[in-house]
XYZ file of C-alpha atoms in Angstrom:
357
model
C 0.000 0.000 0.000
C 1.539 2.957 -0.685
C -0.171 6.447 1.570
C 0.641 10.141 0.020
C -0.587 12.881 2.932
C -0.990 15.834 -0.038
C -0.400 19.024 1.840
C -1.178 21.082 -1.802
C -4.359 21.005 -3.427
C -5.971 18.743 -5.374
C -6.149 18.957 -9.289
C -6.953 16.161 -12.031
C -5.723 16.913 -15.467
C -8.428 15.627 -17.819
C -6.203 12.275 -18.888
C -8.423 9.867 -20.412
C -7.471 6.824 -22.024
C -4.649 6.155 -24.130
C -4.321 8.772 -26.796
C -6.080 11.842 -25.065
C -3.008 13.005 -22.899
C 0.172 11.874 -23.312
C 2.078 14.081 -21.222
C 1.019 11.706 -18.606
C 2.543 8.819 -20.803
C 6.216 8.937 -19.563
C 4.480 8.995 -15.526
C 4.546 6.137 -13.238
C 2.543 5.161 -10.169
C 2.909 7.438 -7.321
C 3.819 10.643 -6.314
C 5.940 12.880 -9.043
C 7.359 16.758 -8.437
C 4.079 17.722 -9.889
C 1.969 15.702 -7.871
C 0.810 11.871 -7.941
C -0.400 9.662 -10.837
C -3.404 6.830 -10.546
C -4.809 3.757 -11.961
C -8.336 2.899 -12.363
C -8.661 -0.550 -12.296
C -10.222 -3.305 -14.121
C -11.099 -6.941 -13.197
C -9.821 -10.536 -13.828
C -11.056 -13.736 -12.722
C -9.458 -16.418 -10.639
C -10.525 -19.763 -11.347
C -9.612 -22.353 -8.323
C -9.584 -26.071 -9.389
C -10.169 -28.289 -6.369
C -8.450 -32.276 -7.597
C -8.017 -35.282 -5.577
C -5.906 -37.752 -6.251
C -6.656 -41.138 -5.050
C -3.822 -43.944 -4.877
C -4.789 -47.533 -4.487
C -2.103 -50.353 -3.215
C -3.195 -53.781 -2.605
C -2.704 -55.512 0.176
C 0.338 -58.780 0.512
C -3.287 -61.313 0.383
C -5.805 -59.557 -1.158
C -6.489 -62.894 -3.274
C -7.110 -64.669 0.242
C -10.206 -61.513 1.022
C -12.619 -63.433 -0.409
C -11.686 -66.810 1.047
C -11.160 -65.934 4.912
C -12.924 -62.642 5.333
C -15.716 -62.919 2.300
C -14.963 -59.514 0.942
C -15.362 -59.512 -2.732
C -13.758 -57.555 -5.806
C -10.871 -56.838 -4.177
C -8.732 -55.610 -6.599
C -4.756 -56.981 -7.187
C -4.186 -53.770 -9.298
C -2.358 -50.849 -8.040
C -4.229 -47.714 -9.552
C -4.176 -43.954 -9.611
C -7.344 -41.910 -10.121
C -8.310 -38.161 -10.112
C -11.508 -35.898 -9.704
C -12.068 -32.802 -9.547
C -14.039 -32.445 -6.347
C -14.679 -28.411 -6.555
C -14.354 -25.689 -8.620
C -15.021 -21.717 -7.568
C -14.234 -18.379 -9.248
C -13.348 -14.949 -7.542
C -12.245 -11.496 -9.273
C -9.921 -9.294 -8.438
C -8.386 -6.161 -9.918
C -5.253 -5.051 -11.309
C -4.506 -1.459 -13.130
C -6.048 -0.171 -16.013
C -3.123 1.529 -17.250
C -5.228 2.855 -20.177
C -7.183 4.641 -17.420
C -4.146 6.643 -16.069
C -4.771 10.096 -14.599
C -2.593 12.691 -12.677
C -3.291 14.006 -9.464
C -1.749 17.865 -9.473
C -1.170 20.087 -6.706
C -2.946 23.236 -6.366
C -2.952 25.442 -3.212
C -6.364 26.111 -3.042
C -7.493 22.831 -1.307
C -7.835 21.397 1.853
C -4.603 18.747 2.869
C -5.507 15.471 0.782
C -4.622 11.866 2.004
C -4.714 9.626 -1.156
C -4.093 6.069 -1.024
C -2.923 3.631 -3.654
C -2.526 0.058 -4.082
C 0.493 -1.371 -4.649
C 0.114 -1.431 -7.929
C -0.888 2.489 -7.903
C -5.092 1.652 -7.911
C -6.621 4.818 -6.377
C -8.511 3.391 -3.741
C -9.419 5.947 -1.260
C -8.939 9.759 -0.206
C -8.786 11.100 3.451
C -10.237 7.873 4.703
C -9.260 4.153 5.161
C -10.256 1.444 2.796
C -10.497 -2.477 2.804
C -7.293 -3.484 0.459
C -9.320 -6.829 -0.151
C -7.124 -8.695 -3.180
C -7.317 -12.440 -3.528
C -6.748 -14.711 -0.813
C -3.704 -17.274 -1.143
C -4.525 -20.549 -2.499
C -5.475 -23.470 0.586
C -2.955 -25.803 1.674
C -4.092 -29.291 2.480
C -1.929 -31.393 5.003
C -0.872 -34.598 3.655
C -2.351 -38.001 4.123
C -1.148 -39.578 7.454
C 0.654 -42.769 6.669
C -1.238 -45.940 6.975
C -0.249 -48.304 10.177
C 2.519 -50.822 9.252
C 0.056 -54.098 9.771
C 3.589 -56.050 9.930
C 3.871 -54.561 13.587
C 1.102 -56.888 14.531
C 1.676 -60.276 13.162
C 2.637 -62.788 15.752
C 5.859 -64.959 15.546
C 3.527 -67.745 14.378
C 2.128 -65.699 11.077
C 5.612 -64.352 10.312
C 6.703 -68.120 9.814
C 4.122 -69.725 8.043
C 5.783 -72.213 5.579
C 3.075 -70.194 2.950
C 1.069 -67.435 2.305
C -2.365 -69.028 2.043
C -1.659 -70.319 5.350
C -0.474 -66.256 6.634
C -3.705 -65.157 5.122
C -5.752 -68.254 7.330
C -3.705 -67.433 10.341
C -4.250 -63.688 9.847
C -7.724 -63.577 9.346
C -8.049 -65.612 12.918
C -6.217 -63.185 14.660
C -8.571 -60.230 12.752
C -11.456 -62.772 14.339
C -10.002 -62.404 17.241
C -9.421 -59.067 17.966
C -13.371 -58.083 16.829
C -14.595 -60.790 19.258
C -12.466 -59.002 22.162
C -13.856 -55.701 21.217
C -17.126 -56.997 21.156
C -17.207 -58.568 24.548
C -15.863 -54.691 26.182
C -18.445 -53.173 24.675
C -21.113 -55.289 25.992
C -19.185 -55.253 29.493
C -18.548 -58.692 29.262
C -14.650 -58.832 28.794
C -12.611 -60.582 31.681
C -10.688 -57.747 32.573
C -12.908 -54.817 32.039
C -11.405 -51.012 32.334
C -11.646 -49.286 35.175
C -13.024 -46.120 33.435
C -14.790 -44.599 30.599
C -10.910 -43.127 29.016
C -9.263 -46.447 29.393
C -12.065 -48.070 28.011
C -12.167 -45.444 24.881
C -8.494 -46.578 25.005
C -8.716 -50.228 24.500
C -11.134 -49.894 21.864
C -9.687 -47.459 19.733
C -6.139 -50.015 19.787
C -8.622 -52.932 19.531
C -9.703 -50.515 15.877
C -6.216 -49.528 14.461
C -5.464 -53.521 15.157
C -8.221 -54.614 12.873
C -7.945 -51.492 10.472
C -4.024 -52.474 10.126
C -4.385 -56.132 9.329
C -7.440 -56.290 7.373
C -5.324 -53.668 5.409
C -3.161 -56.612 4.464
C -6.407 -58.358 2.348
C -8.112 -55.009 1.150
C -5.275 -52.702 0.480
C -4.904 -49.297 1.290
C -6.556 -46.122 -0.539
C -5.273 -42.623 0.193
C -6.631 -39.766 -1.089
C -4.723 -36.107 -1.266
C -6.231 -32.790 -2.844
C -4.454 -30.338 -4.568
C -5.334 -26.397 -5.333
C -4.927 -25.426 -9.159
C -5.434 -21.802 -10.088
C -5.786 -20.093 -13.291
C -6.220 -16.155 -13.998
C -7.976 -14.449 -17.159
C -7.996 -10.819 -17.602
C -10.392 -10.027 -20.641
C -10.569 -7.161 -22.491
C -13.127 -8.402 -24.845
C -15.614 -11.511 -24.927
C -13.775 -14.513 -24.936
C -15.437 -18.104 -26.494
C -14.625 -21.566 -25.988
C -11.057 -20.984 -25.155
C -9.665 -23.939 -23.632
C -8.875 -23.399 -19.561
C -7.137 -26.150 -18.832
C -7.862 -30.280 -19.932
C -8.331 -33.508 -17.533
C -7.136 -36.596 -17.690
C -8.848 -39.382 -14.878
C -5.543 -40.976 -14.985
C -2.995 -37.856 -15.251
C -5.232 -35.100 -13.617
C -5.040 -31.300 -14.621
C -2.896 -31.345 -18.180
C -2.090 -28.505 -20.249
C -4.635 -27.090 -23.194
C -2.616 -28.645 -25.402
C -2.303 -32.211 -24.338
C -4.886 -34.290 -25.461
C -4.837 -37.151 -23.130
C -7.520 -35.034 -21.227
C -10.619 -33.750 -21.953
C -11.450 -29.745 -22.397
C -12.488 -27.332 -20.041
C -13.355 -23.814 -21.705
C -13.862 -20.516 -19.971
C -16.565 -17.967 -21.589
C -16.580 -14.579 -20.365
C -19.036 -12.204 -22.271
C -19.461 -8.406 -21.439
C -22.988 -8.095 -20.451
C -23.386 -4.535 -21.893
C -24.798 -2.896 -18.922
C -23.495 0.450 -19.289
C -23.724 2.497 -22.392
C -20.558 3.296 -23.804
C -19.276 7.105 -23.988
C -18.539 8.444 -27.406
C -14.899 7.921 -27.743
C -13.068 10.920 -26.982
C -11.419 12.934 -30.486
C -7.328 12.591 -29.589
C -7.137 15.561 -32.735
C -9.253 18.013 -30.474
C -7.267 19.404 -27.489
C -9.191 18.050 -24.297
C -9.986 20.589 -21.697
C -7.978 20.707 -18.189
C -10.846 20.116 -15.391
C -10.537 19.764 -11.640
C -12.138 16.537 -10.181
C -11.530 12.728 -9.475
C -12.144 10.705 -12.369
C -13.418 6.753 -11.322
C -15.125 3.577 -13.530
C -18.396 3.257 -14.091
C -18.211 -0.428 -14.302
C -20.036 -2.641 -16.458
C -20.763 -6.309 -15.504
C -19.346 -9.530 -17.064
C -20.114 -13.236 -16.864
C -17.358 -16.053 -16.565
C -18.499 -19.318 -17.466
C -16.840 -22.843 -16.981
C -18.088 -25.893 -18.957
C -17.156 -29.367 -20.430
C -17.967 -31.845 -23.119
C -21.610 -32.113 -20.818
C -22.300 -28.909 -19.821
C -22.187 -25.580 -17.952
C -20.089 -26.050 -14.642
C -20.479 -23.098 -13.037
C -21.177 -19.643 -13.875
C -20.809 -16.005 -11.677
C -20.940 -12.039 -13.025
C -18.901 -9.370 -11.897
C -18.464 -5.637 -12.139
C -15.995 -4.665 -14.838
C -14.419 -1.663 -15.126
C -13.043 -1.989 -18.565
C -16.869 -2.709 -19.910
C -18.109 0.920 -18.596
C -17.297 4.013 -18.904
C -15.256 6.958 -16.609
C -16.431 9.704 -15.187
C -15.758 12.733 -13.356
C -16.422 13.454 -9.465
C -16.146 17.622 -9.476
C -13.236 19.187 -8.015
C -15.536 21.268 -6.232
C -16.110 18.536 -3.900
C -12.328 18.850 -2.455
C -12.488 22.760 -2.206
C -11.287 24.048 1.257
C -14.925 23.970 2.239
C -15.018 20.624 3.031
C -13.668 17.611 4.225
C -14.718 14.991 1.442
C -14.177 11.221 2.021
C -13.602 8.603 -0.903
C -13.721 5.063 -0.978
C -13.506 3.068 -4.294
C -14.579 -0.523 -4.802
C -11.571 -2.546 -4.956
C -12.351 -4.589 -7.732
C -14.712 -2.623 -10.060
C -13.240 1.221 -9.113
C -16.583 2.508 -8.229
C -17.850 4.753 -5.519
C -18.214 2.690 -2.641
C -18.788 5.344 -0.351
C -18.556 9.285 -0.536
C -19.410 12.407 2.266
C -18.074 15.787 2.301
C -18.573 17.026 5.310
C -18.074 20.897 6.291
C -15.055 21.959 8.877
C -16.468 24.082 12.152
């Protein structure tokens, strides 16, 4: 954030966009010895891809599941899978620089606080403001690591002269461990716990036992998400441009790589605002006092695939409206006038002038 306390007066030259004033043109964000320079700003959209990957490893007897613990179609395939389990779209802002104007000092005005974004957004005057901007993408902690079920074999399973009869004698021990758990919970165990936490305890050992060796028949799954991200920032309608592809087998690809199937982005500019009449750059443009800020239009962003709309949101858009002036006479000496701009679209958000005692 960058905060300019503007002890002179407050003057915009009448810079509009690209073509109308290019004194301006050789100015960058911030203050100058002639005063400060602004953005206005227009939007982009994040879309946030939300993929899990799921990993499959089969267990040292998963032909025996069947057999000794009747649980069918266990596979003896190691596999990797994805899905995308989420998908969500946000907009943010980032300068216009075709909507550049100068802020020049005049001592005729009341002491001005402007504030900019980092990026040299106007985003307030003589008040605070929400900076907003997107959040940083989640980070998901990784799968814990499943229980070694060797830890619980017994010297007799370890040195079974085969593994059909490992998979018999493991299955017994699985038998047995359910049965035990079965008799504490009914209260019938011969050595019963002394208290509710030791019997919580017992049971929950009693559960990562079973979990752990019937691991060794089913196999493990684990499943870990990943956050993909991907910006646009349209200056006109954009159709059926490919995003990004998926693959079921590779997860997010590039547009390019056909092992995955499309996802396209639509935005369309909704036409909510009527357009100005371009401004003549042969005619000389008059110098006016005054804060110019967006009038924004709206747009829609629009995410489908081979079946269909996926999700859809509108937001304001500064670079489908217009600009316009807020008079200079509203930062005369006579009052104290507060601005907030929206931090996306570069609207008024909130305005008062109010009159010193």
């Amino acid at each position: 954030m960058k905060r300019f306390i503007l002890s002179l007066s407050l003057l915009i030259s009448s810079l509009s966009f690209v073509g109308a004033q290019t004194a301006v043109s050789s100015y960058t964000p911030g203050v100058t010895s002639e005063g400060a320079v602004y953005f206005l700003p227009k939007t982009g959209v994040r879309i946030t891809v939300y993929v899990q990957k799921t990993t499959y490893k089969p267990g040292d007897l998963c032909k025996y599941a069947d057999k000794f613990l009747r649980i069918k179609n266990v596979s003896p395939d190691a596999s990797v899978s994805y899905q995308i389990i989420n998908m969500q779209q946000e907009a943010f802002a980032v300068a216009d620089t075709s909507k550049r104007f100068a802020v020049k000092f005049d001592a005729k005005t009341s002491a001005t606080n402007v504030r900019l974004s980092e990026d040299g957004i106007l985003m307030a005057i003589n008040t605070d403001y929400n900076p907003g901007g997107l959040k940083p993408l989640p980070t998901f902690q990784a799968p814990k690591p499943a229980t070694n079920p060797r830890k619980y074999l017994s010297e007799e399973i370890l040195t079974a002269g085969s593994t059909a009869k490992m998979a018999e004698l493991t299955a017994l021990e699985i038998y047995e461990i359910r049965e035990s758990r079965n008799l504490l919970t009914r209260g019938q165990a011969e050595f019963m716990p002394q208290d509710g936490e030791q019997l919580r305890l017992m049971l929950n050992k009693l559960e990562e036992q079973d979990l752990a060796l019937t691991s060794l028949f089913t196999g493990t799954t684990v499943c870990d998400t990943t956050a993909f991200s991907f910006t646009v920032i349209p200056d006109k309608d954009i159709k059926q441009e490919i995003l990004f592809r998926f693959s079921q087998k590779l997860g997010i690809v590039d547009a390019d790589d056909l092992s995955g199937s499309p996802y396209y982005i639509n935005i369309m500019d909704l036409n909510s605002v009527p357009l100005a009449e371009p401004l003549d750059p042969k005619k000389k443009q008059k110098q006016v006092n005054g804060i110019y800020i967006n009038v924004p239009g709206k747009l829609r962003s629009t995410i489908s695939n081979m079946q269909g709309r996926v999700l859809s949101n509108e937001y304001p858009a500064g670079q489908f409206g217009n600009v316009e002036l807020l008079s200079g006479a509203l930062f005369n000496k006579r009052y104290t006038t507060r601005l907030v701009l929206h931090p996306i679209s570069g609207a008024v958000e909130h305005l008062d002038a109010e009159q010193p005692k």
